[in-house]
Amino acid sequence: MKTAKKNLQPHLSDSSPRTARRRSASLIAAFSSLLLVCSPYAIASSPSLALSPAVIMVNAQAGQSTAQKLTISNLTPTEFEFTLEAMDVVVREDKRVFVPAGEMPGSIARTAVFSPPTVSVAAGSSSTVTVTLTIPEPPANRAIVAIFHSKTVMQGRGGVGMTASVGTLLTFTLTKEFKIESSGIHIDGASEGDELVISEWITNSGAEPVVVQGVVA
């Protein structure tokens, strides 16, 4: 499991181990900056699309259904139309990959039902969509991404047509069988005047999503 420099994607696990690096002082500052950038108040002054929440962590059991609300805000002068899609999220060769719904046995994304399945969002307004998911038994993975695909074509530089897509990551914890391994703490920049960086390599060798947190005291 690797800590993203961001994309703002959470730490998640499947059956393959991954490694995450935790940097105490600098990582806390980085996350604070990212939260400011992603805040609707920070981006309201410039044209943008905002989807909230960005991450949803669900505790569930196989066979159980969950309904989650996603709100898309259109902070542009143009009306946007979106279609909704769910894709499974897996880790292959230490990289996070989006897999089309139903491509794997036990696909969680295949169970996704969006209400409504398409939505139009006027300039300066917001719209909320509910996605309902049922955890198969057994599930093939522990995460999906709910994607808002824009049908609205925007003109980019040089007159090139572009479309926008935004997504929310949903992770699913089914048991309390968490398993992580640590390689020990490493300290850089201990001399006077240098930035002190405390880091630790963490490997999630279990099947459940794990959020790595730390504090220096």
PDB file of N, CA, C and O in Angstrom, residues 95-173:
ATOM      1  N   LYS A  95       0.066  -1.256  -8.171  1.00  0.00           N
ATOM      2  CA  LYS A  95      -0.584  -0.059  -8.679  1.00  0.00           C
ATOM      3  C   LYS A  95      -2.098  -0.205  -8.578  1.00  0.00           C
ATOM      4  O   LYS A  95      -2.648  -1.278  -8.808  1.00  0.00           O
ATOM      5  N   ARG A  96      -2.745   0.887  -8.248  1.00  0.00           N
ATOM      6  CA  ARG A  96      -4.205   0.893  -8.142  1.00  0.00           C
ATOM      7  C   ARG A  96      -4.810   0.955  -9.538  1.00  0.00           C
ATOM      8  O   ARG A  96      -4.448   1.790 -10.358  1.00  0.00           O
ATOM      9  N   VAL A  97      -5.747   0.058  -9.812  1.00  0.00           N
ATOM     10  CA  VAL A  97      -6.326  -0.078 -11.145  1.00  0.00           C
ATOM     11  C   VAL A  97      -7.852  -0.064 -11.042  1.00  0.00           C
ATOM     12  O   VAL A  97      -8.432  -0.659 -10.142  1.00  0.00           O
ATOM     13  N   PHE A  98      -8.512   0.634 -11.986  1.00  0.00           N
ATOM     14  CA  PHE A  98      -9.969   0.616 -12.082  1.00  0.00           C
ATOM     15  C   PHE A  98     -10.376  -0.491 -13.058  1.00  0.00           C
ATOM     16  O   PHE A  98      -9.903  -0.530 -14.188  1.00  0.00           O
ATOM     17  N   VAL A  99     -11.286  -1.356 -12.610  1.00  0.00           N
ATOM     18  CA  VAL A  99     -11.724  -2.500 -13.411  1.00  0.00           C
ATOM     19  C   VAL A  99     -13.215  -2.341 -13.715  1.00  0.00           C
ATOM     20  O   VAL A  99     -14.011  -2.062 -12.806  1.00  0.00           O
ATOM     21  N   PRO A 100     -13.636  -2.492 -14.977  1.00  0.00           N
ATOM     22  CA  PRO A 100     -15.062  -2.377 -15.310  1.00  0.00           C
ATOM     23  C   PRO A 100     -15.930  -3.301 -14.458  1.00  0.00           C
ATOM     24  O   PRO A 100     -15.540  -4.425 -14.136  1.00  0.00           O
ATOM     25  N   ALA A 101     -17.100  -2.819 -14.094  1.00  0.00           N
ATOM     26  CA  ALA A 101     -18.024  -3.580 -13.247  1.00  0.00           C
ATOM     27  C   ALA A 101     -18.366  -4.923 -13.875  1.00  0.00           C
ATOM     28  O   ALA A 101     -18.663  -5.002 -15.070  1.00  0.00           O
ATOM     29  N   GLY A 102     -18.305  -5.985 -13.077  1.00  0.00           N
ATOM     30  CA  GLY A 102     -18.681  -7.316 -13.535  1.00  0.00           C
ATOM     31  C   GLY A 102     -17.575  -8.074 -14.223  1.00  0.00           C
ATOM     32  O   GLY A 102     -17.754  -9.251 -14.563  1.00  0.00           O
ATOM     33  N   GLU A 103     -16.418  -7.450 -14.432  1.00  0.00           N
ATOM     34  CA  GLU A 103     -15.322  -8.145 -15.111  1.00  0.00           C
ATOM     35  C   GLU A 103     -14.718  -9.228 -14.225  1.00  0.00           C
ATOM     36  O   GLU A 103     -14.201 -10.232 -14.714  1.00  0.00           O
ATOM     37  N   MET A 104     -14.791  -9.036 -12.900  1.00  0.00           N
ATOM     38  CA  MET A 104     -14.265 -10.020 -11.958  1.00  0.00           C
ATOM     39  C   MET A 104     -15.420 -10.708 -11.238  1.00  0.00           C
ATOM     40  O   MET A 104     -16.435 -10.073 -10.942  1.00  0.00           O
ATOM     41  N   PRO A 105     -15.278 -12.008 -10.923  1.00  0.00           N
ATOM     42  CA  PRO A 105     -16.276 -12.655 -10.062  1.00  0.00           C
ATOM     43  C   PRO A 105     -16.274 -11.977  -8.693  1.00  0.00           C
ATOM     44  O   PRO A 105     -15.220 -11.612  -8.178  1.00  0.00           O
ATOM     45  N   GLY A 106     -17.439 -11.771  -8.129  1.00  0.00           N
ATOM     46  CA  GLY A 106     -17.514 -11.105  -6.835  1.00  0.00           C
ATOM     47  C   GLY A 106     -17.368  -9.601  -6.927  1.00  0.00           C
ATOM     48  O   GLY A 106     -17.046  -8.937  -5.933  1.00  0.00           O
ATOM     49  N   SER A 107     -17.639  -9.035  -8.095  1.00  0.00           N
ATOM     50  CA  SER A 107     -17.523  -7.590  -8.301  1.00  0.00           C
ATOM     51  C   SER A 107     -18.539  -6.823  -7.459  1.00  0.00           C
ATOM     52  O   SER A 107     -19.748  -7.093  -7.522  1.00  0.00           O
ATOM     53  N   ILE A 108     -18.054  -5.866  -6.663  1.00  0.00           N
ATOM     54  CA  ILE A 108     -18.963  -5.009  -5.901  1.00  0.00           C
ATOM     55  C   ILE A 108     -19.600  -3.972  -6.820  1.00  0.00           C
ATOM     56  O   ILE A 108     -20.787  -3.659  -6.712  1.00  0.00           O
ATOM     57  N   ALA A 109     -18.820  -3.444  -7.755  1.00  0.00           N
ATOM     58  CA  ALA A 109     -19.326  -2.402  -8.657  1.00  0.00           C
ATOM     59  C   ALA A 109     -20.508  -2.885  -9.485  1.00  0.00           C
ATOM     60  O   ALA A 109     -21.380  -2.089  -9.851  1.00  0.00           O
ATOM     61  N   ARG A 110     -20.544  -4.178  -9.764  1.00  0.00           N
ATOM     62  CA  ARG A 110     -21.638  -4.724 -10.569  1.00  0.00           C
ATOM     63  C   ARG A 110     -22.993  -4.551  -9.897  1.00  0.00           C
ATOM     64  O   ARG A 110     -24.025  -4.482 -10.561  1.00  0.00           O
ATOM     65  N   THR A 111     -23.006  -4.446  -8.573  1.00  0.00           N
ATOM     66  CA  THR A 111     -24.264  -4.327  -7.830  1.00  0.00           C
ATOM     67  C   THR A 111     -24.746  -2.880  -7.727  1.00  0.00           C
ATOM     68  O   THR A 111     -25.825  -2.633  -7.193  1.00  0.00           O
ATOM     69  N   ALA A 112     -23.952  -1.930  -8.210  1.00  0.00           N
ATOM     70  CA  ALA A 112     -24.265  -0.510  -8.018  1.00  0.00           C
ATOM     71  C   ALA A 112     -25.539  -0.099  -8.751  1.00  0.00           C
ATOM     72  O   ALA A 112     -25.727  -0.407  -9.925  1.00  0.00           O
ATOM     73  N   VAL A 113     -26.403   0.595  -8.039  1.00  0.00           N
ATOM     74  CA  VAL A 113     -27.618   1.181  -8.615  1.00  0.00           C
ATOM     75  C   VAL A 113     -27.617   2.667  -8.271  1.00  0.00           C
ATOM     76  O   VAL A 113     -27.623   3.036  -7.084  1.00  0.00           O
ATOM     77  N   PHE A 114     -27.581   3.519  -9.300  1.00  0.00           N
ATOM     78  CA  PHE A 114     -27.580   4.966  -9.089  1.00  0.00           C
ATOM     79  C   PHE A 114     -28.991   5.514  -9.270  1.00  0.00           C
ATOM     80  O   PHE A 114     -29.697   5.142 -10.200  1.00  0.00           O
ATOM     81  N   SER A 115     -29.355   6.412  -8.372  1.00  0.00           N
ATOM     82  CA  SER A 115     -30.669   7.046  -8.456  1.00  0.00           C
ATOM     83  C   SER A 115     -30.511   8.559  -8.265  1.00  0.00           C
ATOM     84  O   SER A 115     -30.207   9.022  -7.161  1.00  0.00           O
ATOM     85  N   PRO A 116     -30.673   9.293  -9.383  1.00  0.00           N
ATOM     86  CA  PRO A 116     -30.945   8.870 -10.760  1.00  0.00           C
ATOM     87  C   PRO A 116     -29.656   8.426 -11.455  1.00  0.00           C
ATOM     88  O   PRO A 116     -28.567   8.761 -10.991  1.00  0.00           O
ATOM     89  N   PRO A 117     -29.763   7.706 -12.578  1.00  0.00           N
ATOM     90  CA  PRO A 117     -28.557   7.235 -13.286  1.00  0.00           C
ATOM     91  C   PRO A 117     -27.869   8.318 -14.103  1.00  0.00           C
ATOM     92  O   PRO A 117     -26.714   8.166 -14.484  1.00  0.00           O
ATOM     93  N   THR A 118     -28.578   9.397 -14.402  1.00  0.00           N
ATOM     94  CA  THR A 118     -27.998  10.562 -15.084  1.00  0.00           C
ATOM     95  C   THR A 118     -28.487  11.804 -14.362  1.00  0.00           C
ATOM     96  O   THR A 118     -29.555  11.799 -13.730  1.00  0.00           O
ATOM     97  N   VAL A 119     -27.709  12.884 -14.468  1.00  0.00           N
ATOM     98  CA  VAL A 119     -28.100  14.109 -13.771  1.00  0.00           C
ATOM     99  C   VAL A 119     -27.580  15.313 -14.534  1.00  0.00           C
ATOM    100  O   VAL A 119     -26.488  15.286 -15.104  1.00  0.00           O
ATOM    101  N   SER A 120     -28.403  16.363 -14.593  1.00  0.00           N
ATOM    102  CA  SER A 120     -27.998  17.646 -15.173  1.00  0.00           C
ATOM    103  C   SER A 120     -27.841  18.649 -14.041  1.00  0.00           C
ATOM    104  O   SER A 120     -28.719  18.760 -13.172  1.00  0.00           O
ATOM    105  N   VAL A 121     -26.718  19.365 -14.057  1.00  0.00           N
ATOM    106  CA  VAL A 121     -26.439  20.321 -12.985  1.00  0.00           C
ATOM    107  C   VAL A 121     -26.259  21.705 -13.609  1.00  0.00           C
ATOM    108  O   VAL A 121     -25.325  21.942 -14.371  1.00  0.00           O
ATOM    109  N   ALA A 122     -27.168  22.603 -13.278  1.00  0.00           N
ATOM    110  CA  ALA A 122     -27.108  23.960 -13.824  1.00  0.00           C
ATOM    111  C   ALA A 122     -25.901  24.705 -13.258  1.00  0.00           C
ATOM    112  O   ALA A 122     -25.359  24.350 -12.213  1.00  0.00           O
ATOM    113  N   ALA A 123     -25.491  25.741 -13.966  1.00  0.00           N
ATOM    114  CA  ALA A 123     -24.363  26.557 -13.510  1.00  0.00           C
ATOM    115  C   ALA A 123     -24.633  27.117 -12.119  1.00  0.00           C
ATOM    116  O   ALA A 123     -25.719  27.619 -11.829  1.00  0.00           O
ATOM    117  N   GLY A 124     -23.662  26.974 -11.222  1.00  0.00           N
ATOM    118  CA  GLY A 124     -23.786  27.510  -9.872  1.00  0.00           C
ATOM    119  C   GLY A 124     -24.670  26.711  -8.941  1.00  0.00           C
ATOM    120  O   GLY A 124     -24.990  27.177  -7.841  1.00  0.00           O
ATOM    121  N   SER A 125     -25.076  25.498  -9.334  1.00  0.00           N
ATOM    122  CA  SER A 125     -25.967  24.700  -8.485  1.00  0.00           C
ATOM    123  C   SER A 125     -25.342  23.334  -8.174  1.00  0.00           C
ATOM    124  O   SER A 125     -24.266  22.996  -8.649  1.00  0.00           O
ATOM    125  N   SER A 126     -26.067  22.555  -7.368  1.00  0.00           N
ATOM    126  CA  SER A 126     -25.607  21.227  -6.967  1.00  0.00           C
ATOM    127  C   SER A 126     -26.721  20.211  -7.155  1.00  0.00           C
ATOM    128  O   SER A 126     -27.904  20.565  -7.240  1.00  0.00           O
ATOM    129  N   SER A 127     -26.341  18.945  -7.233  1.00  0.00           N
ATOM    130  CA  SER A 127     -27.311  17.865  -7.347  1.00  0.00           C
ATOM    131  C   SER A 127     -26.799  16.659  -6.574  1.00  0.00           C
ATOM    132  O   SER A 127     -25.592  16.400  -6.548  1.00  0.00           O
ATOM    133  N   THR A 128     -27.700  15.922  -5.951  1.00  0.00           N
ATOM    134  CA  THR A 128     -27.328  14.765  -5.135  1.00  0.00           C
ATOM    135  C   THR A 128     -27.838  13.471  -5.758  1.00  0.00           C
ATOM    136  O   THR A 128     -28.983  13.389  -6.206  1.00  0.00           O
ATOM    137  N   VAL A 129     -26.964  12.477  -5.801  1.00  0.00           N
ATOM    138  CA  VAL A 129     -27.277  11.158  -6.339  1.00  0.00           C
ATOM    139  C   VAL A 129     -27.062  10.124  -5.241  1.00  0.00           C
ATOM    140  O   VAL A 129     -26.120  10.228  -4.447  1.00  0.00           O
ATOM    141  N   THR A 130     -27.938   9.125  -5.187  1.00  0.00           N
ATOM    142  CA  THR A 130     -27.777   8.034  -4.223  1.00  0.00           C
ATOM    143  C   THR A 130     -27.283   6.791  -4.945  1.00  0.00           C
ATOM    144  O   THR A 130     -27.847   6.399  -5.972  1.00  0.00           O
ATOM    145  N   VAL A 131     -26.224   6.189  -4.430  1.00  0.00           N
ATOM    146  CA  VAL A 131     -25.736   4.932  -4.977  1.00  0.00           C
ATOM    147  C   VAL A 131     -25.964   3.843  -3.940  1.00  0.00           C
ATOM    148  O   VAL A 131     -25.610   3.981  -2.771  1.00  0.00           O
ATOM    149  N   THR A 132     -26.595   2.753  -4.374  1.00  0.00           N
ATOM    150  CA  THR A 132     -26.862   1.608  -3.501  1.00  0.00           C
ATOM    151  C   THR A 132     -26.012   0.436  -3.961  1.00  0.00           C
ATOM    152  O   THR A 132     -25.994   0.093  -5.146  1.00  0.00           O
ATOM    153  N   LEU A 133     -25.300  -0.176  -3.010  1.00  0.00           N
ATOM    154  CA  LEU A 133     -24.392  -1.284  -3.314  1.00  0.00           C
ATOM    155  C   LEU A 133     -24.695  -2.454  -2.397  1.00  0.00           C
ATOM    156  O   LEU A 133     -25.053  -2.273  -1.236  1.00  0.00           O
ATOM    157  N   THR A 134     -24.531  -3.664  -2.924  1.00  0.00           N
ATOM    158  CA  THR A 134     -24.699  -4.884  -2.133  1.00  0.00           C
ATOM    159  C   THR A 134     -23.392  -5.662  -2.168  1.00  0.00           C
ATOM    160  O   THR A 134     -22.862  -5.935  -3.246  1.00  0.00           O
ATOM    161  N   ILE A 135     -22.874  -6.009  -0.995  1.00  0.00           N
ATOM    162  CA  ILE A 135     -21.596  -6.717  -0.912  1.00  0.00           C
ATOM    163  C   ILE A 135     -21.814  -8.183  -1.272  1.00  0.00           C
ATOM    164  O   ILE A 135     -22.564  -8.886  -0.588  1.00  0.00           O
ATOM    165  N   PRO A 136     -21.196  -8.668  -2.363  1.00  0.00           N
ATOM    166  CA  PRO A 136     -21.362 -10.080  -2.740  1.00  0.00           C
ATOM    167  C   PRO A 136     -20.623 -10.992  -1.765  1.00  0.00           C
ATOM    168  O   PRO A 136     -19.822 -10.538  -0.955  1.00  0.00           O
ATOM    169  N   GLU A 137     -20.917 -12.278  -1.873  1.00  0.00           N
ATOM    170  CA  GLU A 137     -20.258 -13.249  -0.990  1.00  0.00           C
ATOM    171  C   GLU A 137     -19.633 -14.362  -1.826  1.00  0.00           C
ATOM    172  O   GLU A 137     -20.352 -15.156  -2.429  1.00  0.00           O
ATOM    173  N   PRO A 138     -18.283 -14.419  -1.879  1.00  0.00           N
ATOM    174  CA  PRO A 138     -17.359 -13.456  -1.251  1.00  0.00           C
ATOM    175  C   PRO A 138     -17.068 -12.317  -2.216  1.00  0.00           C
ATOM    176  O   PRO A 138     -17.130 -12.494  -3.433  1.00  0.00           O
ATOM    177  N   PRO A 139     -16.712 -11.130  -1.715  1.00  0.00           N
ATOM    178  CA  PRO A 139     -16.365 -10.016  -2.596  1.00  0.00           C
ATOM    179  C   PRO A 139     -14.967 -10.202  -3.180  1.00  0.00           C
ATOM    180  O   PRO A 139     -14.077 -10.745  -2.536  1.00  0.00           O
ATOM    181  N   ALA A 140     -14.770  -9.733  -4.409  1.00  0.00           N
ATOM    182  CA  ALA A 140     -13.469  -9.868  -5.060  1.00  0.00           C
ATOM    183  C   ALA A 140     -12.497  -8.795  -4.608  1.00  0.00           C
ATOM    184  O   ALA A 140     -11.285  -8.948  -4.777  1.00  0.00           O
ATOM    185  N   ASN A 141     -12.994  -7.712  -4.034  1.00  0.00           N
ATOM    186  CA  ASN A 141     -12.161  -6.580  -3.677  1.00  0.00           C
ATOM    187  C   ASN A 141     -12.765  -5.854  -2.497  1.00  0.00           C
ATOM    188  O   ASN A 141     -13.776  -6.290  -1.943  1.00  0.00           O
ATOM    189  N   ARG A 142     -12.165  -4.756  -2.121  1.00  0.00           N
ATOM    190  CA  ARG A 142     -12.642  -3.998  -0.965  1.00  0.00           C
ATOM    191  C   ARG A 142     -12.905  -2.528  -1.293  1.00  0.00           C
ATOM    192  O   ARG A 142     -13.059  -1.715  -0.390  1.00  0.00           O
ATOM    193  N   ALA A 143     -12.961  -2.193  -2.581  1.00  0.00           N
ATOM    194  CA  ALA A 143     -13.189  -0.786  -2.923  1.00  0.00           C
ATOM    195  C   ALA A 143     -13.777  -0.648  -4.319  1.00  0.00           C
ATOM    196  O   ALA A 143     -13.550  -1.480  -5.198  1.00  0.00           O
ATOM    197  N   ILE A 144     -14.549   0.430  -4.489  1.00  0.00           N
ATOM    198  CA  ILE A 144     -15.061   0.800  -5.808  1.00  0.00           C
ATOM    199  C   ILE A 144     -14.942   2.308  -5.956  1.00  0.00           C
ATOM    200  O   ILE A 144     -14.771   3.036  -4.970  1.00  0.00           O
ATOM    201  N   VAL A 145     -15.018   2.789  -7.187  1.00  0.00           N
ATOM    202  CA  VAL A 145     -15.076   4.222  -7.418  1.00  0.00           C
ATOM    203  C   VAL A 145     -16.379   4.527  -8.149  1.00  0.00           C
ATOM    204  O   VAL A 145     -16.752   3.834  -9.092  1.00  0.00           O
ATOM    205  N   ALA A 146     -17.105   5.522  -7.647  1.00  0.00           N
ATOM    206  CA  ALA A 146     -18.337   5.985  -8.284  1.00  0.00           C
ATOM    207  C   ALA A 146     -17.975   7.213  -9.115  1.00  0.00           C
ATOM    208  O   ALA A 146     -17.534   8.235  -8.563  1.00  0.00           O
ATOM    209  N   ILE A 147     -18.153   7.114 -10.436  1.00  0.00           N
ATOM    210  CA  ILE A 147     -17.659   8.144 -11.347  1.00  0.00           C
ATOM    211  C   ILE A 147     -18.809   8.915 -11.995  1.00  0.00           C
ATOM    212  O   ILE A 147     -19.771   8.319 -12.492  1.00  0.00           O
ATOM    213  N   PHE A 148     -18.680  10.231 -11.989  1.00  0.00           N
ATOM    214  CA  PHE A 148     -19.577  11.111 -12.724  1.00  0.00           C
ATOM    215  C   PHE A 148     -18.885  11.445 -14.044  1.00  0.00           C
ATOM    216  O   PHE A 148     -17.906  12.200 -14.067  1.00  0.00           O
ATOM    217  N   HIS A 149     -19.381  10.870 -15.156  1.00  0.00           N
ATOM    218  CA  HIS A 149     -18.823  11.136 -16.481  1.00  0.00           C
ATOM    219  C   HIS A 149     -19.606  12.282 -17.120  1.00  0.00           C
ATOM    220  O   HIS A 149     -20.816  12.185 -17.304  1.00  0.00           O
ATOM    221  N   SER A 150     -18.901  13.346 -17.487  1.00  0.00           N
ATOM    222  CA  SER A 150     -19.581  14.479 -18.106  1.00  0.00           C
ATOM    223  C   SER A 150     -19.836  14.220 -19.593  1.00  0.00           C
ATOM    224  O   SER A 150     -18.965  13.723 -20.308  1.00  0.00           O
ATOM    225  N   LYS A 151     -21.041  14.554 -20.037  1.00  0.00           N
ATOM    226  CA  LYS A 151     -21.373  14.509 -21.459  1.00  0.00           C
ATOM    227  C   LYS A 151     -21.134  15.864 -22.117  1.00  0.00           C
ATOM    228  O   LYS A 151     -21.199  15.990 -23.346  1.00  0.00           O
ATOM    229  N   THR A 152     -20.872  16.874 -21.292  1.00  0.00           N
ATOM    230  CA  THR A 152     -20.696  18.232 -21.789  1.00  0.00           C
ATOM    231  C   THR A 152     -19.277  18.422 -22.303  1.00  0.00           C
ATOM    232  O   THR A 152     -18.304  18.172 -21.587  1.00  0.00           O
ATOM    233  N   VAL A 153     -19.151  18.839 -23.551  1.00  0.00           N
ATOM    234  CA  VAL A 153     -17.830  19.043 -24.154  1.00  0.00           C
ATOM    235  C   VAL A 153     -17.386  20.488 -23.916  1.00  0.00           C
ATOM    236  O   VAL A 153     -18.114  21.435 -24.202  1.00  0.00           O
ATOM    237  N   MET A 154     -16.179  20.629 -23.367  1.00  0.00           N
ATOM    238  CA  MET A 154     -15.602  21.949 -23.122  1.00  0.00           C
ATOM    239  C   MET A 154     -14.487  22.195 -24.121  1.00  0.00           C
ATOM    240  O   MET A 154     -13.805  21.257 -24.543  1.00  0.00           O
ATOM    241  N   GLN A 155     -14.295  23.449 -24.477  1.00  0.00           N
ATOM    242  CA  GLN A 155     -13.234  23.811 -25.401  1.00  0.00           C
ATOM    243  C   GLN A 155     -11.972  24.144 -24.622  1.00  0.00           C
ATOM    244  O   GLN A 155     -11.957  25.065 -23.798  1.00  0.00           O
ATOM    245  N   GLY A 156     -10.920  23.366 -24.873  1.00  0.00           N
ATOM    246  CA  GLY A 156      -9.651  23.620 -24.225  1.00  0.00           C
ATOM    247  C   GLY A 156      -8.776  24.530 -25.062  1.00  0.00           C
ATOM    248  O   GLY A 156      -9.226  25.134 -26.033  1.00  0.00           O
ATOM    249  N   ARG A 157      -7.518  24.593 -24.695  1.00  0.00           N
ATOM    250  CA  ARG A 157      -6.586  25.432 -25.439  1.00  0.00           C
ATOM    251  C   ARG A 157      -6.415  24.890 -26.862  1.00  0.00           C
ATOM    252  O   ARG A 157      -6.349  23.694 -27.067  1.00  0.00           O
ATOM    253  N   GLY A 158      -6.391  25.808 -27.824  1.00  0.00           N
ATOM    254  CA  GLY A 158      -6.247  25.389 -29.207  1.00  0.00           C
ATOM    255  C   GLY A 158      -7.520  24.840 -29.796  1.00  0.00           C
ATOM    256  O   GLY A 158      -7.509  24.226 -30.865  1.00  0.00           O
ATOM    257  N   GLY A 159      -8.664  25.026 -29.067  1.00  0.00           N
ATOM    258  CA  GLY A 159      -9.938  24.556 -29.583  1.00  0.00           C
ATOM    259  C   GLY A 159     -10.179  23.070 -29.450  1.00  0.00           C
ATOM    260  O   GLY A 159     -11.094  22.527 -30.072  1.00  0.00           O
ATOM    261  N   VAL A 160      -9.367  22.385 -28.648  1.00  0.00           N
ATOM    262  CA  VAL A 160      -9.523  20.941 -28.455  1.00  0.00           C
ATOM    263  C   VAL A 160     -10.695  20.663 -27.512  1.00  0.00           C
ATOM    264  O   VAL A 160     -10.787  21.260 -26.428  1.00  0.00           O
ATOM    265  N   GLY A 161     -11.609  19.784 -27.921  1.00  0.00           N
ATOM    266  CA  GLY A 161     -12.754  19.442 -27.093  1.00  0.00           C
ATOM    267  C   GLY A 161     -12.360  18.501 -25.970  1.00  0.00           C
ATOM    268  O   GLY A 161     -11.614  17.545 -26.170  1.00  0.00           O
ATOM    269  N   MET A 162     -12.863  18.759 -24.764  1.00  0.00           N
ATOM    270  CA  MET A 162     -12.550  17.936 -23.594  1.00  0.00           C
ATOM    271  C   MET A 162     -13.817  17.665 -22.798  1.00  0.00           C
ATOM    272  O   MET A 162     -14.763  18.456 -22.835  1.00  0.00           O
ATOM    273  N   THR A 163     -13.827  16.551 -22.083  1.00  0.00           N
ATOM    274  CA  THR A 163     -14.893  16.261 -21.127  1.00  0.00           C
ATOM    275  C   THR A 163     -14.268  16.015 -19.761  1.00  0.00           C
ATOM    276  O   THR A 163     -13.070  15.727 -19.656  1.00  0.00           O
ATOM    277  N   ALA A 164     -15.062  16.137 -18.717  1.00  0.00           N
ATOM    278  CA  ALA A 164     -14.551  16.000 -17.352  1.00  0.00           C
ATOM    279  C   ALA A 164     -15.203  14.815 -16.651  1.00  0.00           C
ATOM    280  O   ALA A 164     -16.378  14.504 -16.888  1.00  0.00           O
ATOM    281  N   SER A 165     -14.441  14.148 -15.803  1.00  0.00           N
ATOM    282  CA  SER A 165     -14.958  13.075 -14.961  1.00  0.00           C
ATOM    283  C   SER A 165     -14.424  13.252 -13.546  1.00  0.00           C
ATOM    284  O   SER A 165     -13.246  13.572 -13.361  1.00  0.00           O
ATOM    285  N   VAL A 166     -15.292  13.082 -12.550  1.00  0.00           N
ATOM    286  CA  VAL A 166     -14.884  13.149 -11.147  1.00  0.00           C
ATOM    287  C   VAL A 166     -15.451  11.930 -10.436  1.00  0.00           C
ATOM    288  O   VAL A 166     -16.474  11.376 -10.851  1.00  0.00           O
ATOM    289  N   GLY A 167     -14.784  11.496  -9.379  1.00  0.00           N
ATOM    290  CA  GLY A 167     -15.229  10.271  -8.715  1.00  0.00           C
ATOM    291  C   GLY A 167     -15.051  10.285  -7.211  1.00  0.00           C
ATOM    292  O   GLY A 167     -14.235  11.038  -6.670  1.00  0.00           O
ATOM    293  N   THR A 168     -15.820   9.443  -6.546  1.00  0.00           N
ATOM    294  CA  THR A 168     -15.719   9.220  -5.108  1.00  0.00           C
ATOM    295  C   THR A 168     -15.259   7.787  -4.867  1.00  0.00           C
ATOM    296  O   THR A 168     -15.785   6.848  -5.476  1.00  0.00           O
ATOM    297  N   LEU A 169     -14.281   7.610  -3.998  1.00  0.00           N
ATOM    298  CA  LEU A 169     -13.781   6.293  -3.652  1.00  0.00           C
ATOM    299  C   LEU A 169     -14.542   5.762  -2.444  1.00  0.00           C
ATOM    300  O   LEU A 169     -14.678   6.459  -1.434  1.00  0.00           O
ATOM    301  N   LEU A 170     -15.056   4.541  -2.559  1.00  0.00           N
ATOM    302  CA  LEU A 170     -15.740   3.880  -1.439  1.00  0.00           C
ATOM    303  C   LEU A 170     -14.963   2.634  -1.070  1.00  0.00           C
ATOM    304  O   LEU A 170     -14.694   1.781  -1.923  1.00  0.00           O
ATOM    305  N   THR A 171     -14.563   2.522   0.196  1.00  0.00           N
ATOM    306  CA  THR A 171     -13.874   1.331   0.685  1.00  0.00           C
ATOM    307  C   THR A 171     -14.783   0.576   1.639  1.00  0.00           C
ATOM    308  O   THR A 171     -15.642   1.166   2.302  1.00  0.00           O
ATOM    309  N   PHE A 172     -14.582  -0.738   1.719  1.00  0.00           N
ATOM    310  CA  PHE A 172     -15.465  -1.598   2.507  1.00  0.00           C
ATOM    311  C   PHE A 172     -14.637  -2.460   3.461  1.00  0.00           C
ATOM    312  O   PHE A 172     -13.770  -3.216   3.017  1.00  0.00           O
ATOM    313  N   THR A 173     -14.908  -2.328   4.745  1.00  0.00           N
ATOM    314  CA  THR A 173     -14.263  -3.145   5.768  1.00  0.00           C
ATOM    315  C   THR A 173     -15.264  -4.206   6.223  1.00  0.00           C
ATOM    316  O   THR A 173     -16.341  -3.874   6.714  1.00  0.00           O
TER     317      THR A 173
END
